[in-house]
mmCIF file of C-alpha atoms and ligand atoms in Angstrom:
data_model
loop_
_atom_site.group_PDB
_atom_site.id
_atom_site.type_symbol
_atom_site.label_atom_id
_atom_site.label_comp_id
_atom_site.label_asym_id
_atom_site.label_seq_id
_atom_site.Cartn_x
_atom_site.Cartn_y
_atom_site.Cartn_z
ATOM 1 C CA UNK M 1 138.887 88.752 104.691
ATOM 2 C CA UNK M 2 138.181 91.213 101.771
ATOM 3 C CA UNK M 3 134.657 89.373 101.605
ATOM 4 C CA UNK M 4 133.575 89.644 105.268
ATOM 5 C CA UNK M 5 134.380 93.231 105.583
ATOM 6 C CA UNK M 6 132.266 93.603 101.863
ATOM 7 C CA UNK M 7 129.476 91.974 104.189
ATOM 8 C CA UNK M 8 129.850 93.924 107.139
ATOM 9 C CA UNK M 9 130.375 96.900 105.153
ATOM 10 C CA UNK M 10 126.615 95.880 103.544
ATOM 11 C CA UNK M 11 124.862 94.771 106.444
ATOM 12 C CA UNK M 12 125.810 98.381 108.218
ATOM 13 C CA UNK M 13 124.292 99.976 104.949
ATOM 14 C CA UNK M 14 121.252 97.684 105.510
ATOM 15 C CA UNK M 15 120.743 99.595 109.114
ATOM 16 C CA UNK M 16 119.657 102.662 108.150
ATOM 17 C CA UNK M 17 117.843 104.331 105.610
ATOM 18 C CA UNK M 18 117.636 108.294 104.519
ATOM 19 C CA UNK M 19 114.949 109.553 102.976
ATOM 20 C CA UNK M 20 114.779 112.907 100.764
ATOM 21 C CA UNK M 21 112.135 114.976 101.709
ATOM 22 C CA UNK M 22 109.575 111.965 102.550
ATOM 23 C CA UNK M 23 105.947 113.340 101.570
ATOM 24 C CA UNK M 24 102.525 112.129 102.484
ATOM 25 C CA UNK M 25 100.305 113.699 100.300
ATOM 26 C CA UNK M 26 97.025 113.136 101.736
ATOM 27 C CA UNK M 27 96.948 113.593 105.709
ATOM 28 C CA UNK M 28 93.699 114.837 108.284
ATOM 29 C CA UNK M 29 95.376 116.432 111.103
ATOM 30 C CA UNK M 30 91.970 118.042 112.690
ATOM 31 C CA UNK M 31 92.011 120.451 114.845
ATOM 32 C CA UNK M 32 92.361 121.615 118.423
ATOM 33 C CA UNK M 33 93.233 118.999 121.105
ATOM 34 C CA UNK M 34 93.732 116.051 118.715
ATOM 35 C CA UNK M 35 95.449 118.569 115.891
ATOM 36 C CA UNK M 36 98.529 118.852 118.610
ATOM 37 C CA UNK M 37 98.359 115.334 119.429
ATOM 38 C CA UNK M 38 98.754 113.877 116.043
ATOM 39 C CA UNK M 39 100.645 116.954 113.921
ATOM 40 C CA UNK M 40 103.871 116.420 115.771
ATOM 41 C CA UNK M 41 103.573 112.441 115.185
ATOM 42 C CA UNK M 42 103.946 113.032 111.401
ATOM 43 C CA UNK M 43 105.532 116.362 111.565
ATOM 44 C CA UNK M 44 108.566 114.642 113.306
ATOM 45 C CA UNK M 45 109.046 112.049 110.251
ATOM 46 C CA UNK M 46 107.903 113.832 107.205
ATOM 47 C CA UNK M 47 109.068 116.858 105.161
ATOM 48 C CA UNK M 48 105.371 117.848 104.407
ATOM 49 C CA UNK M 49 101.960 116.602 103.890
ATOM 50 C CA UNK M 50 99.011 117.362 102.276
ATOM 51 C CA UNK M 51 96.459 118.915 104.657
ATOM 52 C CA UNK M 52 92.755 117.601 104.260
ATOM 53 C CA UNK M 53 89.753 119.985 104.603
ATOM 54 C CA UNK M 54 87.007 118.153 106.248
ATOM 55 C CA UNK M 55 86.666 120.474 109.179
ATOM 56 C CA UNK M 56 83.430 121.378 110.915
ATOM 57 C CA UNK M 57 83.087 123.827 109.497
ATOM 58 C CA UNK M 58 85.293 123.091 106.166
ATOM 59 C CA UNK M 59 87.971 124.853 105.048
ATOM 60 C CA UNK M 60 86.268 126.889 102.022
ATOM 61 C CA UNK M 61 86.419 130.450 102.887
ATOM 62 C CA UNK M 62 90.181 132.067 102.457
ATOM 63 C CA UNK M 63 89.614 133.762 106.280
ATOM 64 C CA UNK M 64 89.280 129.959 107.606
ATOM 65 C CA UNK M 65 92.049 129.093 105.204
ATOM 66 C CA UNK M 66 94.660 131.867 107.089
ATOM 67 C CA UNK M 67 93.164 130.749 110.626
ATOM 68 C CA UNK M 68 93.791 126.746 109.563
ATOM 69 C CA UNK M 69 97.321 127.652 108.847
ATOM 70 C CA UNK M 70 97.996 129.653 111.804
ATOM 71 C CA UNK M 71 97.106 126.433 113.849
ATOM 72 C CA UNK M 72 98.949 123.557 111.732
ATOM 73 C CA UNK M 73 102.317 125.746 111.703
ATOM 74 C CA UNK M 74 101.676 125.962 115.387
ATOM 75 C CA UNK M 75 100.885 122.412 116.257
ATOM 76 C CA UNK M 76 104.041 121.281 113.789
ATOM 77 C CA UNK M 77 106.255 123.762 114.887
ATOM 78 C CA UNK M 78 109.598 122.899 115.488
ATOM 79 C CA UNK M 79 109.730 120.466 112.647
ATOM 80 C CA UNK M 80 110.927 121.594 109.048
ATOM 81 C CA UNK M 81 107.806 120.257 108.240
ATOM 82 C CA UNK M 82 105.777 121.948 105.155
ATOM 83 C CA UNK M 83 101.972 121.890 105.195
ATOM 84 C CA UNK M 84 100.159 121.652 101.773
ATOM 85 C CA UNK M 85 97.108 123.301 102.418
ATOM 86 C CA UNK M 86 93.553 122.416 100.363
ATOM 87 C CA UNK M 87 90.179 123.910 100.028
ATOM 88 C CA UNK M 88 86.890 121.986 100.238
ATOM 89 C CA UNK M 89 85.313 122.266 96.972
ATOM 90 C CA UNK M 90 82.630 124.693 96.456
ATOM 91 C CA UNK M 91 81.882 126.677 93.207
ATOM 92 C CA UNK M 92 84.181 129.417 94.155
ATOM 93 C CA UNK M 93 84.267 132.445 91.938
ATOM 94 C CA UNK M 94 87.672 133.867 90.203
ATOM 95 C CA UNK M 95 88.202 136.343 92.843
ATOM 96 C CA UNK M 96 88.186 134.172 95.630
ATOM 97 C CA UNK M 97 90.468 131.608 94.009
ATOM 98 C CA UNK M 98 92.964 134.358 92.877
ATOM 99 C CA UNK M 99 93.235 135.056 96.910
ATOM 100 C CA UNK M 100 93.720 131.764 97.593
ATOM 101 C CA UNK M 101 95.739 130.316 94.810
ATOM 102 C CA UNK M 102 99.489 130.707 96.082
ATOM 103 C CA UNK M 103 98.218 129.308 99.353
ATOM 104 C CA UNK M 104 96.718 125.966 98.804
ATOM 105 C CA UNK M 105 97.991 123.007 96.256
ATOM 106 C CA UNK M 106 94.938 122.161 95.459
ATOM 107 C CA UNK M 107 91.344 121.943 95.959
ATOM 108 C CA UNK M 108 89.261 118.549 97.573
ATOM 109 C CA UNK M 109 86.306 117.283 96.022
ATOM 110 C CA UNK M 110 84.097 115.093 98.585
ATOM 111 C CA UNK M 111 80.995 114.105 96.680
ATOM 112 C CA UNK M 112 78.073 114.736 99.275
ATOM 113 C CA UNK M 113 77.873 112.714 102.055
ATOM 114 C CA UNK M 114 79.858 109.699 100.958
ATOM 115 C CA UNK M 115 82.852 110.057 103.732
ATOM 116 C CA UNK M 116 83.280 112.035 107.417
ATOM 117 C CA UNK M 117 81.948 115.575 107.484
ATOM 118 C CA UNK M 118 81.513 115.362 103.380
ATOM 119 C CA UNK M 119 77.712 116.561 104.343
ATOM 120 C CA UNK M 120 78.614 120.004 102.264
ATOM 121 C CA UNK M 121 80.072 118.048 99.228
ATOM 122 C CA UNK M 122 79.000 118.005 95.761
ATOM 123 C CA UNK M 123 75.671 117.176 94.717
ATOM 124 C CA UNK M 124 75.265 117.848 91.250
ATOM 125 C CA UNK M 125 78.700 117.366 89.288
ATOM 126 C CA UNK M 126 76.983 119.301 86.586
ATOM 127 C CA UNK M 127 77.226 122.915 89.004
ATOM 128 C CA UNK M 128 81.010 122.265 89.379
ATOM 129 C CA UNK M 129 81.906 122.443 85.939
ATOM 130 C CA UNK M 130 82.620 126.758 86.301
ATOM 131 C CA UNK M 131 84.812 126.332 89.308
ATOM 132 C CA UNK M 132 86.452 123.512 87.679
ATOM 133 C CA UNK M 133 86.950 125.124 84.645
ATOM 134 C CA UNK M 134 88.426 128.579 86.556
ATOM 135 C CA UNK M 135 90.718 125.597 88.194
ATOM 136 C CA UNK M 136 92.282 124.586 84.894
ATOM 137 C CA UNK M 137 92.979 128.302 83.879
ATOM 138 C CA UNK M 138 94.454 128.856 87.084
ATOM 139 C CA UNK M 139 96.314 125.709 87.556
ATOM 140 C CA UNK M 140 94.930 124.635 90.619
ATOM 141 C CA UNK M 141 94.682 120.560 90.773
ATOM 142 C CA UNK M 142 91.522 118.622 92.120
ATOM 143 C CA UNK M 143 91.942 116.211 94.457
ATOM 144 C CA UNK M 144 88.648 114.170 94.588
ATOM 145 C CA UNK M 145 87.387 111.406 97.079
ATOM 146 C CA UNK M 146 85.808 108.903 94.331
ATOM 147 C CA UNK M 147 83.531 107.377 95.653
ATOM 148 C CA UNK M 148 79.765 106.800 94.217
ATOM 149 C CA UNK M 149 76.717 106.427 96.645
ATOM 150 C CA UNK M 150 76.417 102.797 95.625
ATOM 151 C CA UNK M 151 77.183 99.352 97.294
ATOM 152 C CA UNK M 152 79.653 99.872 99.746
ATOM 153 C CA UNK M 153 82.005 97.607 97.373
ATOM 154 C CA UNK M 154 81.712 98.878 94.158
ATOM 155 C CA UNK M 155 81.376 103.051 95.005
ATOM 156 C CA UNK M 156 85.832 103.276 93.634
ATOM 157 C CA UNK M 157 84.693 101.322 90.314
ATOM 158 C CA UNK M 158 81.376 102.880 90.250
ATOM 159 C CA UNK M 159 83.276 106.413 90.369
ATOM 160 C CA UNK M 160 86.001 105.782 87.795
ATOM 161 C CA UNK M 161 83.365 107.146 84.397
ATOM 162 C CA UNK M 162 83.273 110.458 86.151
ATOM 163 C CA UNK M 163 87.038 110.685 87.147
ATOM 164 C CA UNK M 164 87.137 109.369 83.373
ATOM 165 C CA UNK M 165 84.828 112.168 82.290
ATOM 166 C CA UNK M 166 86.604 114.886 84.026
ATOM 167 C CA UNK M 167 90.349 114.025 82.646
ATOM 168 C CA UNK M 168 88.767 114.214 79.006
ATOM 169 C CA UNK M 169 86.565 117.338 79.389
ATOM 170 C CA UNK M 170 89.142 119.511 81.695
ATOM 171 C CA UNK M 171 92.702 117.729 79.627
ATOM 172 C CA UNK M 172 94.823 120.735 81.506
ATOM 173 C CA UNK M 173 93.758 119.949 84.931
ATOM 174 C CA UNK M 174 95.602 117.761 87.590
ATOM 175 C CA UNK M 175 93.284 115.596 88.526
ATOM 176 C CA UNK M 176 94.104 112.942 91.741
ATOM 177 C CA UNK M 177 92.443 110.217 92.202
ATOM 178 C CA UNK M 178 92.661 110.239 96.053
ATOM 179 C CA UNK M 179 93.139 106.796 98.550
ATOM 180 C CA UNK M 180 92.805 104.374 95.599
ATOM 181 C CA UNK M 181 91.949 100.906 96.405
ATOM 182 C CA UNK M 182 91.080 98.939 93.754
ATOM 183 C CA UNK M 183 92.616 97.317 90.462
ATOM 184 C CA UNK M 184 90.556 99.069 88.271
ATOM 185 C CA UNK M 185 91.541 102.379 89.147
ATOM 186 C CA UNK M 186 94.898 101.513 88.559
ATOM 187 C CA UNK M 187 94.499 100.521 85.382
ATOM 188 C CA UNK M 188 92.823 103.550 84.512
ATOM 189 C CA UNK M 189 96.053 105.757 85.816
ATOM 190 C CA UNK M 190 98.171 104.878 82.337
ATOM 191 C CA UNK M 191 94.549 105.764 80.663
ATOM 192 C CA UNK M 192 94.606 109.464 80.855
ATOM 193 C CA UNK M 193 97.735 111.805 81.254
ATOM 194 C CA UNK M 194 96.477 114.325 83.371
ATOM 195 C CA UNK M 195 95.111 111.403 86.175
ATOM 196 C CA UNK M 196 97.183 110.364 88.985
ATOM 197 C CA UNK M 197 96.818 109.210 92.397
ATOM 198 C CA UNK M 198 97.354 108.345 96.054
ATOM 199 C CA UNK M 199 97.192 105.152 97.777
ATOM 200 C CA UNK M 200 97.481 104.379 101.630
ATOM 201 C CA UNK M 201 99.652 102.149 103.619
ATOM 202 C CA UNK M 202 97.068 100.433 105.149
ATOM 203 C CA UNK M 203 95.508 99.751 101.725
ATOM 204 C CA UNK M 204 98.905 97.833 100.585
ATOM 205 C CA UNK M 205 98.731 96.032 103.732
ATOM 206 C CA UNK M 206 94.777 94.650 104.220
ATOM 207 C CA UNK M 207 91.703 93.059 102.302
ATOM 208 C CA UNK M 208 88.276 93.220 103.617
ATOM 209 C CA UNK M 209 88.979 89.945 105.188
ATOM 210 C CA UNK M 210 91.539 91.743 107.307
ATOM 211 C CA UNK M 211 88.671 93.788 108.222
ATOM 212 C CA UNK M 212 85.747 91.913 109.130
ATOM 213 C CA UNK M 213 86.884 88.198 107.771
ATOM 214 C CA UNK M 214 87.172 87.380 111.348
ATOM 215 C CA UNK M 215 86.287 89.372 114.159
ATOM 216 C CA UNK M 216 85.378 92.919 113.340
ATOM 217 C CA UNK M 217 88.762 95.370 113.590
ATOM 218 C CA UNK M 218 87.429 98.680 113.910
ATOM 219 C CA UNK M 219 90.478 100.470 113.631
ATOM 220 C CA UNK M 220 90.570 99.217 110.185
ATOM 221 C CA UNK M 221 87.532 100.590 108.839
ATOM 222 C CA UNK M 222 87.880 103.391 106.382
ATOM 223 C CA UNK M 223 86.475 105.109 103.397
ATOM 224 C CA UNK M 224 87.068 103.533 101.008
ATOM 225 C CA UNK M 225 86.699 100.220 102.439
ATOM 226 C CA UNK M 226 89.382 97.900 101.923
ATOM 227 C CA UNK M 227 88.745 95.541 98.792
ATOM 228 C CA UNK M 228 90.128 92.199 97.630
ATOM 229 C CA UNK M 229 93.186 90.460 97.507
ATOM 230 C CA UNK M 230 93.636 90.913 93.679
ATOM 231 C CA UNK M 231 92.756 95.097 94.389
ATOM 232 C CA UNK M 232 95.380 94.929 96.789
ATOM 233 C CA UNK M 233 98.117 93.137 95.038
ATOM 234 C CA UNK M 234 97.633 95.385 92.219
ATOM 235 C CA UNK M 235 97.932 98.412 94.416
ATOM 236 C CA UNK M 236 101.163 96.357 95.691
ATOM 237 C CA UNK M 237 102.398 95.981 92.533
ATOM 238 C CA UNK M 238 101.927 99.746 90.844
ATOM 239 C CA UNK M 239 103.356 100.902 94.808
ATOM 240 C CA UNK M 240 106.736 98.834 94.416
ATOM 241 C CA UNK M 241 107.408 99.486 91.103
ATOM 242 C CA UNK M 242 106.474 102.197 91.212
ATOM 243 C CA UNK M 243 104.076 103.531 89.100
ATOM 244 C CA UNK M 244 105.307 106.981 88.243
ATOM 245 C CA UNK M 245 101.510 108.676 88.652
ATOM 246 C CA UNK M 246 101.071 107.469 92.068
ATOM 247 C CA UNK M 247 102.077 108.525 95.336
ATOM 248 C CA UNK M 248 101.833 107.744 99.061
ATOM 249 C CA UNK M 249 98.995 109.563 100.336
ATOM 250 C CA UNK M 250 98.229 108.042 103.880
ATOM 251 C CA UNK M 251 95.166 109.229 104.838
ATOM 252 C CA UNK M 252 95.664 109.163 108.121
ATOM 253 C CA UNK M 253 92.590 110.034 110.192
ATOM 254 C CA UNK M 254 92.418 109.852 113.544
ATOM 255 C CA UNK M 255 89.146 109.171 115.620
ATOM 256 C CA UNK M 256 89.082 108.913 119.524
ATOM 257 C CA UNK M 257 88.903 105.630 120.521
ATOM 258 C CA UNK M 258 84.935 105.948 122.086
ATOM 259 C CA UNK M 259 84.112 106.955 118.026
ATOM 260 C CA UNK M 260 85.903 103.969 116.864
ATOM 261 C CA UNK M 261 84.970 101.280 119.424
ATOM 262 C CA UNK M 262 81.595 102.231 119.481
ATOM 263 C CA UNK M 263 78.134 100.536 117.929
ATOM 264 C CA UNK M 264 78.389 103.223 114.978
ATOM 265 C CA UNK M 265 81.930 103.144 114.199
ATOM 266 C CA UNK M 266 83.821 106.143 112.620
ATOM 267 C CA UNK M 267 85.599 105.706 109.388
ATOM 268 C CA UNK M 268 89.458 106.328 109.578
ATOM 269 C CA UNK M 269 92.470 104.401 110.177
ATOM 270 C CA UNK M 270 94.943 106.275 112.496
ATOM 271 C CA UNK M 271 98.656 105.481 110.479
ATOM 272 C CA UNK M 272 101.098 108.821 110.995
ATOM 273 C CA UNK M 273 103.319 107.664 113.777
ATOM 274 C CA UNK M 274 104.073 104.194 111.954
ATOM 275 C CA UNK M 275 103.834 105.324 108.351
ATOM 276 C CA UNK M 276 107.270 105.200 107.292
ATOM 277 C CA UNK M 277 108.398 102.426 109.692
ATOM 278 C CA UNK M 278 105.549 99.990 108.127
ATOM 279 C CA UNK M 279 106.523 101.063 104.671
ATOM 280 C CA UNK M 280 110.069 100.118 105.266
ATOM 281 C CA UNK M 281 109.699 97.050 105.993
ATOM 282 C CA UNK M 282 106.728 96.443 103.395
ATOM 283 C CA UNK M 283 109.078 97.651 100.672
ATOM 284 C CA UNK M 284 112.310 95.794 102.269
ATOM 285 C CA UNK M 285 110.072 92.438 102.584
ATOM 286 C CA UNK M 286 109.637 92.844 98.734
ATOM 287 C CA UNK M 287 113.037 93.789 97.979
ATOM 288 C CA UNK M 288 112.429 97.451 97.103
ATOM 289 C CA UNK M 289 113.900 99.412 99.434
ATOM 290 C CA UNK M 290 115.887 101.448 96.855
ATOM 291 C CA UNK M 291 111.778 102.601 95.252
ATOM 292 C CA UNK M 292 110.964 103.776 98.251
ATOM 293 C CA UNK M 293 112.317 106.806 97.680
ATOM 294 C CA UNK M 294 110.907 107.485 94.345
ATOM 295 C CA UNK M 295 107.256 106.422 96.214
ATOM 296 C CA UNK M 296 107.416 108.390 99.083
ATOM 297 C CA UNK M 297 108.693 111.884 97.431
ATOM 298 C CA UNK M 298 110.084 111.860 94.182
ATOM 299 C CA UNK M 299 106.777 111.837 92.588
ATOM 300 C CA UNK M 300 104.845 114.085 94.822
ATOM 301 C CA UNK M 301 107.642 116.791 94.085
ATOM 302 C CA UNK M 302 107.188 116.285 90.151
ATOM 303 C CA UNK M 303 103.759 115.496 89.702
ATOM 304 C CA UNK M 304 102.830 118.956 92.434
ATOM 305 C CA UNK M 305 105.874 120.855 90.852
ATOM 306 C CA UNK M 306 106.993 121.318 94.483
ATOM 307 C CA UNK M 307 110.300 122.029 96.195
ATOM 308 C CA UNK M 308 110.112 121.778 99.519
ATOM 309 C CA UNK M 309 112.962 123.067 102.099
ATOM 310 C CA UNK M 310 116.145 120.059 102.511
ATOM 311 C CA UNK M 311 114.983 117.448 105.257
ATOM 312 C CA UNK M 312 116.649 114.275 105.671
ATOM 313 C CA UNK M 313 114.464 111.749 107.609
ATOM 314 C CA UNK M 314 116.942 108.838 108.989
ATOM 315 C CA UNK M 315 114.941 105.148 109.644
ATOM 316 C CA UNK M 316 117.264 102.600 111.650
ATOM 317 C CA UNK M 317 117.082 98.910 111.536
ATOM 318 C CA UNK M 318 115.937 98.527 115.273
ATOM 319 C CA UNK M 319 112.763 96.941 116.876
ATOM 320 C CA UNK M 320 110.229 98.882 118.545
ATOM 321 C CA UNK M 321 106.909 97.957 119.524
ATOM 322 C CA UNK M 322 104.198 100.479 118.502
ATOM 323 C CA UNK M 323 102.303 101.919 121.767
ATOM 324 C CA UNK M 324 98.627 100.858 121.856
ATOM 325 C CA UNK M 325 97.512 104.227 122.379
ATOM 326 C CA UNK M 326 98.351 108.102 121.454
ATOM 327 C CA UNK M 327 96.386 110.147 123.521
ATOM 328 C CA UNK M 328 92.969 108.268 123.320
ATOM 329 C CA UNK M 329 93.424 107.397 119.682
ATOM 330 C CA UNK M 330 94.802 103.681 118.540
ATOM 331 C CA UNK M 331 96.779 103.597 115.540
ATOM 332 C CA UNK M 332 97.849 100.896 113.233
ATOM 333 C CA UNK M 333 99.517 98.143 114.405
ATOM 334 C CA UNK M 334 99.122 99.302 118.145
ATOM 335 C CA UNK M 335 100.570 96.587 120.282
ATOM 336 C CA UNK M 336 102.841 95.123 117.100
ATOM 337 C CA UNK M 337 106.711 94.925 116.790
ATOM 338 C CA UNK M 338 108.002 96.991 114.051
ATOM 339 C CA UNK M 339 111.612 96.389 112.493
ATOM 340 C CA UNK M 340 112.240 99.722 111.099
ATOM 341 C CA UNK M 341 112.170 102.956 114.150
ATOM 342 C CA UNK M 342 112.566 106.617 112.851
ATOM 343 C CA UNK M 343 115.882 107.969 114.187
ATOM 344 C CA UNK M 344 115.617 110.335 117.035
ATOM 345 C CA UNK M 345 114.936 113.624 115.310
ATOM 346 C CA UNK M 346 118.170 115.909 115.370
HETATM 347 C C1 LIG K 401 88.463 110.339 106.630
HETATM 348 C C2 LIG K 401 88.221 111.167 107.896
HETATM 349 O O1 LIG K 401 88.009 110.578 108.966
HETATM 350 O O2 LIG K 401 88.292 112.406 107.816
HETATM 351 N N1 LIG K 401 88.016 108.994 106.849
HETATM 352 C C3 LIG K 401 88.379 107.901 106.148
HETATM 353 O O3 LIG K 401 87.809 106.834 106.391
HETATM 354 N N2 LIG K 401 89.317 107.936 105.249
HETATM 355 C C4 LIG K 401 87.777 110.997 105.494
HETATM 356 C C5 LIG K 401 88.205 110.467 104.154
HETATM 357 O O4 LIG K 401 89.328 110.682 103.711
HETATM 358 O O5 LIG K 401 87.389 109.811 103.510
HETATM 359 ZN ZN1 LIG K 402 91.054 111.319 103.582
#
């Protein structure tokens, strides 16, 4: 008798799951029309998020800065949700970032035209070196998309000597390696103390096979591409553990369907209203339910030196099947059963 009720007792703790403060530090929520479609989606499961800056036009002026966050706080509104704001990188002067500083957590790198609307990213690593510089002073971290203008496969590894060269020559500035996808740049992670990172969901999930192995899956294609099964498991493996300099960073980026399905297709996979479901049951299918935690916020928090407001964020044990469509964008697993649902928010 004692042992049934010890089971039942542990199969009712096995039926939900609270997160503390759940964090996705690398989210595009857009703007306009598709900013209030998709901000409640992860407002609604999240305690905050960091807030890309690949606008047209970016966000790199601190009157488009105050005018960006006027809109997210009104598209996430009612949730206790906290956005992270970031600059696009531009050699900004001392002045400028002094404005700015207490409003952003950090500052995005795109190197020019390697991802969408990167067009005004860096050219010439050689002219950042001031702003980067006035960045360290200042404490203001650099969030960089890594990517080289190389073969589609090799742009992460092909990247890593500059991320490499940046830790060394800058030693007091936060440096994120942003959507990592390969091995190689995990590896590099216990290399140099002031590198860390973010990796996706969808990059634990898929290979390029998953991709276009068999018939081509749109929806899946991103920046950076996924890689191969041993990039993968090692993202897996540092995810699970995990690795205290990485964090869940979804990169979530939603297209409309006609940019996706369409003979040039749009770079982006669409994850926010199944992020934390699909992690759930990623980290439950390898027994690691307990390190989700520690993955989804504990890191962010330390490695950001953030605090933000109490939120619990309840996930229940109950089958739902993810709708094929949010407004006229398809997000992962559209169509699919998913084990874990949020709980209704309260
Ligand atoms: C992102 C987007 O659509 O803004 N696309 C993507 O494939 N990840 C840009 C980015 O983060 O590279
Ligand atoms: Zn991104």
């Amino acid at each position: 008798m004692a042992n049934s009720n010890a089971v039942l007792h542990l199969k009712a703790m096995m039926m939900e799951l609270a997160l503390d403060r759940p964090l996705d530090m690398h989210l595009h929520l857009r703007e306009g029309a598709m900013l209030e479609l998709v901000a409640p989606l992860s407002a609604a499961q999240l305690a905050g998020a960091v807030i890309m800056p690949n606008l047209v036009p970016p966000i790199d002026t601190p009157a488009r800065l105050a005018q960006y966050r006027a809109a997210v706080a009104a598209a996430a509104a009612p949730y206790a949700f906290t956005p992270y704001h970031t600059l696009f990188f531009r050699a900004y002067d001392e002045a400028t970032l002094n404005a700015v500083r207490d409003q952003i957590i950090g500052i995005k790198l795109y190197p020019e035209g390697v991802t969408t609307n990167s067009a005004g990213g860096v050219r010439n690593l050689d002219e950042a070196e001031q702003t980067l510089a006035l960045m360290e002073q200042l404490g203001i971290p650099l969030l960089v998309h890594g990517e080289s203008h190389g073969f589609v496969l090799d742009r992460e590894a092909e990247f890593l000597p500059v991320y490499r060269r940046l830790a060394t020559r800058f030693p007091g500035l936060t440096i994120v390696m942003e959507h990592i996808t390969t091995a190689a740049a995990v590896a590099l992670l216990d290399e140099l103390p002031n590198l860390f990172a973010t990796v996706t969901l969808h990059h634990l999930l898929i290979t390029l096979d998953d991709l276009a192995g068999g018939l081509l899956q749109p929806h899946l294609f991103c920046k950076p591409i996924a890689k191969r099964p041993g990039d993968r498991q090692a993202l897996l493996g540092a995810a699970l553990r995990p690795h205290p300099k990485l964090m869940l960073g979804s990169d979530s980026a939603p297209h409309p369907i006609d940019a996706k399905e369409a003979a040039g297709c749009a770079a982006g996979v669409f994850s926010a209203p199944v992020l934390l479901p699909m992690l759930a049951e990623l980290f439950e299918r390898h027994d690691a339910l307990d390190r989700l935690q520690a993955f989804v916020s504990d890191h962010a928090r330390r490695i950001y030196a953030i605090d933000p407001p109490p939120r619990r964020v309840m996930l229940i044990r109950e089958a739902w099947r993810v709708p094929d469509r949010y407004g006229d964008v398809v997000p992962l697993a559209a169509g699919q059963q998913l084990m874990w649902s949020l709980a209704p928010f309260v």
